[in-house]
Coordinates of C-alpha atoms and ligand atoms in Angstrom, one line a residue:
X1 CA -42.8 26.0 9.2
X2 CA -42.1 25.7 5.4
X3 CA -41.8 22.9 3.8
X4 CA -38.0 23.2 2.9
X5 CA -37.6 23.3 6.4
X6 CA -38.4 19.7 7.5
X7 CA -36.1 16.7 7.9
X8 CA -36.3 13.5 6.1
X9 CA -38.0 11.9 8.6
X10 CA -41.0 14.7 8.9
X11 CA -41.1 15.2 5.0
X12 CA -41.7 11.3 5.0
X13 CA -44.5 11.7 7.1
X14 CA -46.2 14.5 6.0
X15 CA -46.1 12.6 2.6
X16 CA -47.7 9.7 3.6
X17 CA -50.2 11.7 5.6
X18 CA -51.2 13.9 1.7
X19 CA -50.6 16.7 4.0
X20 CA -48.5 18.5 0.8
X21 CA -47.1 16.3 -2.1
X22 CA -43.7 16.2 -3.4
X23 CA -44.3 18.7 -5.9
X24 CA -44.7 20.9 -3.4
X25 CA -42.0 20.2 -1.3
X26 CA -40.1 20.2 -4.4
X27 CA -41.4 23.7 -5.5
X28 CA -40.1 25.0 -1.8
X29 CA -36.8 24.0 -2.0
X30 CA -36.5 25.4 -5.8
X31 CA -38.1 28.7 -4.6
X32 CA -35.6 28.8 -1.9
X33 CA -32.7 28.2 -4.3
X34 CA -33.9 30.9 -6.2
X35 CA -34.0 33.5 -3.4
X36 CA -30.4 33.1 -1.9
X37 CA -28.3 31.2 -4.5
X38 CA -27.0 34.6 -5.3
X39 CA -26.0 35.1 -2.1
X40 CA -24.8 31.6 -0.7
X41 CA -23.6 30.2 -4.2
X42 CA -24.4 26.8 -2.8
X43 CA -25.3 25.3 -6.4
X44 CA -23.5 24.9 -9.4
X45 CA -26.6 23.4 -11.5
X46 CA -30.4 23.6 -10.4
X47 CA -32.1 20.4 -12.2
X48 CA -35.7 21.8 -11.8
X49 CA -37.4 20.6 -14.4
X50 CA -36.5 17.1 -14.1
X51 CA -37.1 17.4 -10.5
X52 CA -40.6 18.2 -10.8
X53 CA -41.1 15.3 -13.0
X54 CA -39.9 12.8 -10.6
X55 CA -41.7 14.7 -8.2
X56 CA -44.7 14.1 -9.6
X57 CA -44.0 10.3 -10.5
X58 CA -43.1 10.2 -6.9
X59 CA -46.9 11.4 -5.7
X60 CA -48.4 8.8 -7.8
X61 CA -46.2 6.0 -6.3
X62 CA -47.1 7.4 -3.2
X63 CA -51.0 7.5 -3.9
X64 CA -50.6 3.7 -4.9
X65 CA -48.6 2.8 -1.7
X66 CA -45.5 1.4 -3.8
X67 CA -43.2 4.0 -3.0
X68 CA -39.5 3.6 -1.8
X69 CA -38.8 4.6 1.4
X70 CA -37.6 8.2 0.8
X71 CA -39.9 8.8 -2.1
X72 CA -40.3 12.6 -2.8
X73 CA -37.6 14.2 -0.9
X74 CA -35.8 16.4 -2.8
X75 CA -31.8 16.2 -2.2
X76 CA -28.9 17.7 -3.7
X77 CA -25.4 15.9 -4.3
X78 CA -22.2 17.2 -4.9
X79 CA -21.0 18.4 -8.2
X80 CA -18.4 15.9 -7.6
X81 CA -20.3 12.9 -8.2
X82 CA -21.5 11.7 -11.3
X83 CA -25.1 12.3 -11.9
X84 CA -26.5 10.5 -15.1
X85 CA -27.4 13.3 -18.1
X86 CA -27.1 15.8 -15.4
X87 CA -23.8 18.1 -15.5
X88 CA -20.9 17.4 -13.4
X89 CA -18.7 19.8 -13.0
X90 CA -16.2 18.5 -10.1
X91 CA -16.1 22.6 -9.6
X92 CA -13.6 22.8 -12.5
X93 CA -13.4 24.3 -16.0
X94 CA -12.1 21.4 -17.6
X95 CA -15.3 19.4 -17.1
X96 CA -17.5 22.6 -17.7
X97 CA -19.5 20.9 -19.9
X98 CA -19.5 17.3 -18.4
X99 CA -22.6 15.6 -18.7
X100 CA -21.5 12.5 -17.6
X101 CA -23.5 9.2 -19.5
X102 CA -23.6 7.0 -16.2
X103 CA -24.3 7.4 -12.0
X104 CA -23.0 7.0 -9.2
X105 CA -23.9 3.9 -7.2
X106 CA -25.2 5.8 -3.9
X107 CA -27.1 8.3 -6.2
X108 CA -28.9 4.8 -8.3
X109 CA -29.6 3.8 -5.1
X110 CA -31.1 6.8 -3.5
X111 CA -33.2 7.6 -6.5
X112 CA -34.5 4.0 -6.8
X113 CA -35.5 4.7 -2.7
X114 CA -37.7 7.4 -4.3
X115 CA -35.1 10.4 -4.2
X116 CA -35.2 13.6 -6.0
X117 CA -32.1 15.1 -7.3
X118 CA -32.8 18.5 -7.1
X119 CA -29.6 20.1 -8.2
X120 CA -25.6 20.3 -8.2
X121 CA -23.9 21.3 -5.1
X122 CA -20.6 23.6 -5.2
X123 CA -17.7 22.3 -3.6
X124 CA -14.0 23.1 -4.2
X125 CA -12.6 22.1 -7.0
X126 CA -12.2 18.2 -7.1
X127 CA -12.8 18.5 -3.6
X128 CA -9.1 20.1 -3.1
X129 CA -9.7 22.6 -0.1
X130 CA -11.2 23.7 3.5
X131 CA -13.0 26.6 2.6
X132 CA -14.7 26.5 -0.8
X133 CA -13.3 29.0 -1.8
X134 CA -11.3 26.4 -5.0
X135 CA -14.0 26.4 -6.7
X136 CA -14.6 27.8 -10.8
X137 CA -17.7 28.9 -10.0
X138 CA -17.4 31.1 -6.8
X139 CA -17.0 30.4 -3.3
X140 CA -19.6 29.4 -1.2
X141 CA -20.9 31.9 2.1
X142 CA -21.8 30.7 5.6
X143 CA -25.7 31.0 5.8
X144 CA -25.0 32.3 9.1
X145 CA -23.0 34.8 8.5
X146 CA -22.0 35.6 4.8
X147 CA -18.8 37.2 5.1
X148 CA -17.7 33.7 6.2
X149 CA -16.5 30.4 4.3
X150 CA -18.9 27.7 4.5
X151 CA -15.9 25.2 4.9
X152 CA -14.8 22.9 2.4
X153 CA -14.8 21.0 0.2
X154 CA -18.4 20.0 0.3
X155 CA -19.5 24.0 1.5
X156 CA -21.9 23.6 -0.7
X157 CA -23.3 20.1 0.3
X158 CA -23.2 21.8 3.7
X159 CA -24.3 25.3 3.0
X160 CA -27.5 23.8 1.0
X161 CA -29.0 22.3 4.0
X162 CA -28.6 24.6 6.3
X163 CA -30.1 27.2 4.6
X164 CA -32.6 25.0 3.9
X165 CA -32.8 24.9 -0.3
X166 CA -32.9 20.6 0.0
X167 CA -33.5 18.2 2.6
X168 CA -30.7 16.6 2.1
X169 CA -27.2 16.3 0.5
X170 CA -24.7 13.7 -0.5
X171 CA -21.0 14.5 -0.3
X172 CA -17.6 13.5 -0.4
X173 CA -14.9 13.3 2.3
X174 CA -11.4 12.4 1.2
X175 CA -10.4 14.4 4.6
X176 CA -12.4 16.3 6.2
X177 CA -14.7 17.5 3.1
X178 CA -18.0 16.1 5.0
X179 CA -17.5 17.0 8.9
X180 CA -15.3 20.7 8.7
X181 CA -18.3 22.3 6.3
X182 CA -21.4 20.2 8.1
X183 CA -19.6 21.4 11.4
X184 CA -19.1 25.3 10.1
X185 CA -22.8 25.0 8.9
X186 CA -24.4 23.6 12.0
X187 CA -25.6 20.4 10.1
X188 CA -24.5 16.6 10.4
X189 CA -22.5 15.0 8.4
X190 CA -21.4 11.1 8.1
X191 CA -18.0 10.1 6.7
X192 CA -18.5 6.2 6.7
X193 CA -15.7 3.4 7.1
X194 CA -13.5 3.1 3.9
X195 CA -15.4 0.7 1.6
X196 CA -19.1 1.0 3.6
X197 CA -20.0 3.0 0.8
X198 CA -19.3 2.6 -3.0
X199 CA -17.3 5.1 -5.0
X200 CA -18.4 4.0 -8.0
X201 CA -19.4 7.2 -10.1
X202 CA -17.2 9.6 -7.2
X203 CA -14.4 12.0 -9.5
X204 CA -11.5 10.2 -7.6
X205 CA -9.1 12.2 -5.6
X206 CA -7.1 10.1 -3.6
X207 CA -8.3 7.1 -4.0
X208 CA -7.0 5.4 -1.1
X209 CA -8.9 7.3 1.1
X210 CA -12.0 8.8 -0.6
X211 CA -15.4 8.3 0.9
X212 CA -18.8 9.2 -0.1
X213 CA -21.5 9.9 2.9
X214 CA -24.7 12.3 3.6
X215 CA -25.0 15.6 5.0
X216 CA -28.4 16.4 6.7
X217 CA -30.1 18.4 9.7
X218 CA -30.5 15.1 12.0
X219 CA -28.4 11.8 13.0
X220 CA -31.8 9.8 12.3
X221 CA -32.0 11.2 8.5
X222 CA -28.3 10.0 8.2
X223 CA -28.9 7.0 9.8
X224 CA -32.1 5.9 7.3
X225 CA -29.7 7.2 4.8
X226 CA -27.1 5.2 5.6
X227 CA -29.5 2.0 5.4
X228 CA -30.1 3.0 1.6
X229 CA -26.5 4.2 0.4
X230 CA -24.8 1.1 2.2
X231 CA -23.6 -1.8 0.8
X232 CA -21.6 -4.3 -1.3
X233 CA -21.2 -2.7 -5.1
X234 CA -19.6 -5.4 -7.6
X235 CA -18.2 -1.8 -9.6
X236 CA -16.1 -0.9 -6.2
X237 CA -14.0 -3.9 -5.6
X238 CA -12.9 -1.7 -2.5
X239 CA -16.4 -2.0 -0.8
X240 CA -17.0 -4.4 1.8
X241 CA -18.9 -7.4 1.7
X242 CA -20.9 -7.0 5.4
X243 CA -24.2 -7.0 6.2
X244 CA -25.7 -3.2 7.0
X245 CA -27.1 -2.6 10.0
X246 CA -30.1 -1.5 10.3
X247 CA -28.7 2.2 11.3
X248 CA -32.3 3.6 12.2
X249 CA -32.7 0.6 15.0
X250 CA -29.1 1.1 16.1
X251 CA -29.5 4.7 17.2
X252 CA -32.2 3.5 19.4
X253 CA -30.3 1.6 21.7
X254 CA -29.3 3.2 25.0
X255 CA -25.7 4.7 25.3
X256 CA -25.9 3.9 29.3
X257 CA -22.3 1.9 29.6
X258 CA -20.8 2.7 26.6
X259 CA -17.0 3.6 26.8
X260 CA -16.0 7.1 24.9
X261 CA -12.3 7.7 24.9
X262 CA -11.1 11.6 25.3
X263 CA -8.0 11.8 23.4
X264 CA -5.6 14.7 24.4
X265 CA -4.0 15.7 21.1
X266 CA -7.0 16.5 20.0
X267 CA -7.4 19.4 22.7
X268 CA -3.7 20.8 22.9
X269 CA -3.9 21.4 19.2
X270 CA -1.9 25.2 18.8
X271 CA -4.4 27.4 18.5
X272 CA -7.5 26.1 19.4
X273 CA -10.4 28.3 20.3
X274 CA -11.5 28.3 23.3
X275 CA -15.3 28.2 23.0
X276 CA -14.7 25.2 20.9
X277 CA -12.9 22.9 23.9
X278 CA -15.4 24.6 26.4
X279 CA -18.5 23.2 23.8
X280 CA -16.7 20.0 23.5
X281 CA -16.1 19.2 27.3
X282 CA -20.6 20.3 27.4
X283 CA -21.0 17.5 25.4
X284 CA -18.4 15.1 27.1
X285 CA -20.3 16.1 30.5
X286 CA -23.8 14.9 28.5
X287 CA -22.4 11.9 27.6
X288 CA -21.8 11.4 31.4
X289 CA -24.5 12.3 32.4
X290 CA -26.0 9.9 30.1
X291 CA -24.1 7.1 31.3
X292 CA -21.3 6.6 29.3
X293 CA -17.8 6.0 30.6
X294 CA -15.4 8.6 29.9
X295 CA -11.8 7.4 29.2
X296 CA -9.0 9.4 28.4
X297 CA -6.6 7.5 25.4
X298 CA -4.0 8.6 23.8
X299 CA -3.9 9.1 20.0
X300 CA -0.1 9.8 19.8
X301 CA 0.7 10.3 16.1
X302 CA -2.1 12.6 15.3
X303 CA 0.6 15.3 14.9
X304 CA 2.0 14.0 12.2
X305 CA -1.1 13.5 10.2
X306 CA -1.5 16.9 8.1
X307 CA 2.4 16.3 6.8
X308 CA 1.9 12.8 5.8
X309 CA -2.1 13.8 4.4
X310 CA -0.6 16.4 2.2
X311 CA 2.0 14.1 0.7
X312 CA -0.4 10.8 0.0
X313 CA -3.4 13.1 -0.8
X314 CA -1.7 15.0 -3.4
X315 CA 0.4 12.1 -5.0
X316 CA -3.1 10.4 -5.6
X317 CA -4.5 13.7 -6.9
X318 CA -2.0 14.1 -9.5
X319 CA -2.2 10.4 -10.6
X320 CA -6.0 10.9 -10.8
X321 CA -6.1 14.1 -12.3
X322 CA -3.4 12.8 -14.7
X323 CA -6.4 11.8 -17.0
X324 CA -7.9 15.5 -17.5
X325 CA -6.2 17.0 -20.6
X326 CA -8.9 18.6 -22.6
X327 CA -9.3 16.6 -25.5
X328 CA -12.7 15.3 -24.7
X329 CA -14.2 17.0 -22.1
X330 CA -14.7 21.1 -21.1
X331 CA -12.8 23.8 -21.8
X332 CA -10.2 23.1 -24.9
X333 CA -7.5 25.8 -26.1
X334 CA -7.1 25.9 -29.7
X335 CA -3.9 24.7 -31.1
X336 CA -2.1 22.4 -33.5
X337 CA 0.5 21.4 -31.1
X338 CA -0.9 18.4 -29.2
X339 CA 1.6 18.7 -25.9
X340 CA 0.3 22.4 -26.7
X341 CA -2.9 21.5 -25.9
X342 CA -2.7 19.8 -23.0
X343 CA -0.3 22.2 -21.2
X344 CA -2.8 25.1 -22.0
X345 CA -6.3 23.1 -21.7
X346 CA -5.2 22.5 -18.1
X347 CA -3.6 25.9 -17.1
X348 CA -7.0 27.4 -17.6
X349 CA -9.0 24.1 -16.4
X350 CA -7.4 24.0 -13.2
X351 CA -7.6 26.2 -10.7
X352 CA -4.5 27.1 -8.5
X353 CA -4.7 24.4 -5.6
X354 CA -5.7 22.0 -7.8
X355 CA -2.2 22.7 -9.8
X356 CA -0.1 22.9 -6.4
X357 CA -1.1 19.2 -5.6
X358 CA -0.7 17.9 -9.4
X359 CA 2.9 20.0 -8.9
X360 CA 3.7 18.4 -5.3
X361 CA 2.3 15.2 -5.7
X362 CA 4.1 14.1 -9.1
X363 CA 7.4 15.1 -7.1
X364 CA 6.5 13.1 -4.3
X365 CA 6.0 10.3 -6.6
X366 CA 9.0 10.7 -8.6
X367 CA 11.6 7.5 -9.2
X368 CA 14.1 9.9 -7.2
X369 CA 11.7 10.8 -4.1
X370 CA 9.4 8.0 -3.6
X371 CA 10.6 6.7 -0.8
X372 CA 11.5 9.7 0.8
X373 CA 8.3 10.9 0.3
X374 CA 5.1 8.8 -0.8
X375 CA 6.5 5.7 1.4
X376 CA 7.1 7.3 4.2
X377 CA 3.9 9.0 4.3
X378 CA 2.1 5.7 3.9
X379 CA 4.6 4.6 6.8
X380 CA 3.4 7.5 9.1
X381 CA 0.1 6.8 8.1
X382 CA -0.2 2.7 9.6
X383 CA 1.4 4.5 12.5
X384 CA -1.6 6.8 12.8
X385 CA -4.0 3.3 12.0
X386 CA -2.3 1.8 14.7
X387 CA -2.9 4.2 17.4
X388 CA -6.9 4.0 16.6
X389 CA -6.3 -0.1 16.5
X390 CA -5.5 0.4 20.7
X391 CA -7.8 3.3 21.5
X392 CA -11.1 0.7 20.3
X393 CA -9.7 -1.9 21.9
X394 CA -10.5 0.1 25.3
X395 CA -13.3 2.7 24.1
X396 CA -16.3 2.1 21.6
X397 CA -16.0 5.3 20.4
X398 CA -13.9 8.6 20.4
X399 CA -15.0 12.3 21.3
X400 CA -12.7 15.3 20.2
X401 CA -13.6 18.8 18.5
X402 CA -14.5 18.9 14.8
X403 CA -12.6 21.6 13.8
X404 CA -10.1 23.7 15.9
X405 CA -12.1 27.0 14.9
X406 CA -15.2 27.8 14.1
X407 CA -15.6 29.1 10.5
X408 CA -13.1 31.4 9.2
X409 CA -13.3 34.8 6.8
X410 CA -13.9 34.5 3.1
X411 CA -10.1 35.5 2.2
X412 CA -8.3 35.3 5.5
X413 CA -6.9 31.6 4.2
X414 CA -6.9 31.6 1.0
X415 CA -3.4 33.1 0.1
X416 CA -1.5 31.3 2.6
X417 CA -2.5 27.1 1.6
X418 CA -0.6 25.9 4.6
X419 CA -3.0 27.1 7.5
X420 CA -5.8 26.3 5.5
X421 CA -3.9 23.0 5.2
X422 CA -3.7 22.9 9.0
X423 CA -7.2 23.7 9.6
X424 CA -8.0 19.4 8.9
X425 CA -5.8 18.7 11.9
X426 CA -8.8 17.0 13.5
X427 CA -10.4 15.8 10.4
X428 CA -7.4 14.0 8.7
X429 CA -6.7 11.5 11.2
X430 CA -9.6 9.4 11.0
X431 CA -9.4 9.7 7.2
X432 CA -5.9 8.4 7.1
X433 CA -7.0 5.2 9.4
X434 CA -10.2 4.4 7.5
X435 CA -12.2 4.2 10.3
X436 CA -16.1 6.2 10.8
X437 CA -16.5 10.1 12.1
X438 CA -19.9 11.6 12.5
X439 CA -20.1 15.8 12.6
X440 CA -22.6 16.7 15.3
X441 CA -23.9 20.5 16.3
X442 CA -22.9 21.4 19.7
X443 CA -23.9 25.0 20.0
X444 CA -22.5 28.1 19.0
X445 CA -19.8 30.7 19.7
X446 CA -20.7 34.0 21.3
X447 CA -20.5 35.6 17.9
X448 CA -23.3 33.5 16.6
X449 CA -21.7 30.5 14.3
X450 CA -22.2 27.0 14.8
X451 CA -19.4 24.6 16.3
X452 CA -19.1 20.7 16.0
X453 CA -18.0 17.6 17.6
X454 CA -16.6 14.7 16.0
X455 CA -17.5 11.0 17.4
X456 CA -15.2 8.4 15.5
X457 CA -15.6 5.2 15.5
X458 CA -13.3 1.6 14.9
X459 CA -13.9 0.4 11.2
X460 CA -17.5 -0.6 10.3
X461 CA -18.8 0.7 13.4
X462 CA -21.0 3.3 12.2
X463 CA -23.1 2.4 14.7
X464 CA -21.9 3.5 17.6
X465 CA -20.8 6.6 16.1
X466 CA -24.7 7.0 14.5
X467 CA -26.1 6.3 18.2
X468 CA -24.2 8.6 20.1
X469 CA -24.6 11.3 17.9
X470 CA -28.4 10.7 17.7
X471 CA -28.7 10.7 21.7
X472 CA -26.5 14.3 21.9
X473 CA -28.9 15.6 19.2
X474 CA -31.5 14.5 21.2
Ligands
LIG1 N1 -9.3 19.9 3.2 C1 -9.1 18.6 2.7 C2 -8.2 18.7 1.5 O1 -8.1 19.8 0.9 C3 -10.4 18.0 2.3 C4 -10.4 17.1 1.2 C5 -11.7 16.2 1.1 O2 -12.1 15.6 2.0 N2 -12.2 16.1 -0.1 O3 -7.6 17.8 1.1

């Protein structure tokens, strides 16, 4: 096995052990990202020299037993997330040359665990997309097959650890952006609770329901993860002030007697692929088989998510986005007109879904169409809240497909934004109510490409999400 190839957990290990060093590890992963980047186009930036570095620093802290807990492992983190004096593109021209002068919380925190930021994961741009295909700098291929999308918006995130050129990643999910690549990629992925994890350093996109979370290649790495990213940040006053579990005990505990709720919508969803509700009902039957009580509940407003997603998300976008206009950052058009300038800076620093939602959004939010629009969406979506509210009060957690197909051409989607659009009917949900949803692996299709389940679970209960994920992996 190559180094590149381990999980957190074995890398840790092998560490401690001095059977390689981090350099090595390190040196894997880069020589990996050198041999397919051309191919998968999962990074935007490759930060090797600095890697090594802290690579190094990392072996000595290791040889002098005062490292951090994930000390040497290489990871890579989405180009939308500030990284300090490393460059941030969100995907877009307009911050082309962004080099931003701070960090994000979670990526302070994993580095002071002993993290390596090894480079800048592609994505779409600002995290607008399904497929990764909104990206400035390319879209991103399937490592298992490249003539598909590697899902979006974190493809890259996803796409990176599969193919095995990091360890680790650490993504975004505003609706889907963690779970739909990880489960087009065959990897896990962790969207936590609204507020478990601070945003602080995150290029907002709708800031209402942005989350940041991991992507890795086992429940246990994204539960020791978790333990690190976690946590009260005084720069987020939207993170909560709880206690973090410790996530690597938690997954420990048996699942015998847990209740997991089987909610219908999620299966009568119009075109659903087969092989994906036959994978899902294999892993319901494991639960069972594992002891868990299978309930079915009923989610009833999940239809109505995607409509009122694509007003909020979009209204939120265009309010955030509102601050891009070329005057200090990336790509600037020459011109003496100052309205000039903006209108032209951000024609050719956007690209076009990022412009559809700036368009739709600052409609939606218009004195004329608020309430028509941006209200009632926020109407539909304590509906959609609600109906999780009752399903936890029965169930402890919530099984249903991750996406309704597995992963789709590169071009099949991209000129028609409304089934790409429909292609979060299963991720959106739990976005919109705030609540946990864990990606998981569950096999593939006939044709070779990985499918996923999605456990949710009530607010703050990443827990049980994290614990019955670890025992299906298992
Ligand atoms: N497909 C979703 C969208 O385009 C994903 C967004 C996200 O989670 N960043 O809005």
């Amino acid at each position: 096995m190559n180094l590149n190839e381990l999980t957190i957990k074995e890398a840790v290990e092998g560490l401690k052990n001095k059977k390689f060093s981090s350099v090595e590890l390190t040196e894997s992963c880069l020589k990996r990202i050198g041999q397919r980047n051309t191919e998968i186009n999962a990074f935007i930036s490759v930060n090797a020299e600095e890697a090594l570095l802290d690579a190094r620093t990392a072996d000595i802290l290791i040889g002098k037993k005062k490292a951090g807990t994930i000390a040497g492992i290489p990871f890579a983190v989405k180009d939308a997330i500030c990284t300090v004096d490393l460059r941030s593109t969100g995907a877009a021209k307009i911050l082309d040359n962004y080099i931003p002068p701070y960090e994000a919380t979670v990526i302070r925190r994993l580095r002071e665990a002993g993290g390596v930021v090894i480079g800048k994961n592609n994505c779409d741009a600002f995290g607008h997309g399904a497929s990764n295909e909104n990206s400035m700098y390319g879209a991103v291929r399937n490592p298992y097959d490249i003539s598909k999308v590697a899902g979006g918006s974190s493809g890259g995130s996803a796409a990176a650890v599969s193919d095995n050129e990091c360890i680790f990643s650490i993504a975004e999910d505003t609706g889907g952006s963690i779970r739909q690549p990880a489960a087009f990629c065959g990897v896990v992925g962790l969207r936590p609770s609204y507020g478990r994890n601070s945003r602080f350093g995150i290029m907002p996109m709708a800031s209402s329901l942005d989350t940041v979370g991991p992507i890795a290649k086992s429940v246990e790495d994204i539960a020791l993860l978790m333990e690190i990213m976690a946590g009260r940040d005084p720069k987020d006053a939207t993170t909560v002030n709880e206690p973090v579990p410790l996530y690597s005990k938690e997954i420990e505990k048996n699942i015998n007697g847990m209740k997991v709720g089987v909610p219908e919508e999620y299966f009568n969803v119009k075109g659903i692929d087969k092989e994906i509700i036959k994978a899902t009902e294999k892993e319901i039957e494991k639960l069972r088989d594992l002891g868990c009580k299978i309930v079915p509940v009923s989610l009833p407003h999940t239809k109505y998510a995607i409509a009122a997603y694509y007003i909020i998300v979009p209204s939120e976008d265009s309010s955030n986005l509102a601050r891009l206009d070329g005057v200090r950052y990336g790509e600037r058009v020459k011109t003496k007109n100052l309205f000039d300038l903006y209108a032209k800076s951000r024609a050719i620093g956007f690209p076009e879904e990022v412009k559809r939602r700036i368009l739709i959004g600052t409609y939606a939010l218009s004195a004329g169409y608020y309430d028509a629009y941006y209200k009632k969406a926020q109407k539909v979506r304590t509906l959609i809240k609600n109906d999780f509210e009752e399903a936890f009060k029965k169930v402890d957690a919530i099984i249903t497909p991750t996406t309704p197909s597995p992963a789709f051409g590169v071009g099949e989607m991209i000129s028609d934004p409304l089934s790409m659009y429909l292609a979060d009917a299963m991720v959106s949900p739990a976005a919109m109510a705030g609540v946990p949803a864990l990606s998981v692996p569950a096999g593939m299709t006939k044709a070779g490409l990985p499918i996923g389940v999605q456990i949710i679970g009530a607010r703050l209960n990443e827990s049980a999400v994290l614990r019955i994920g670890y025992s299906l992996q298992k």
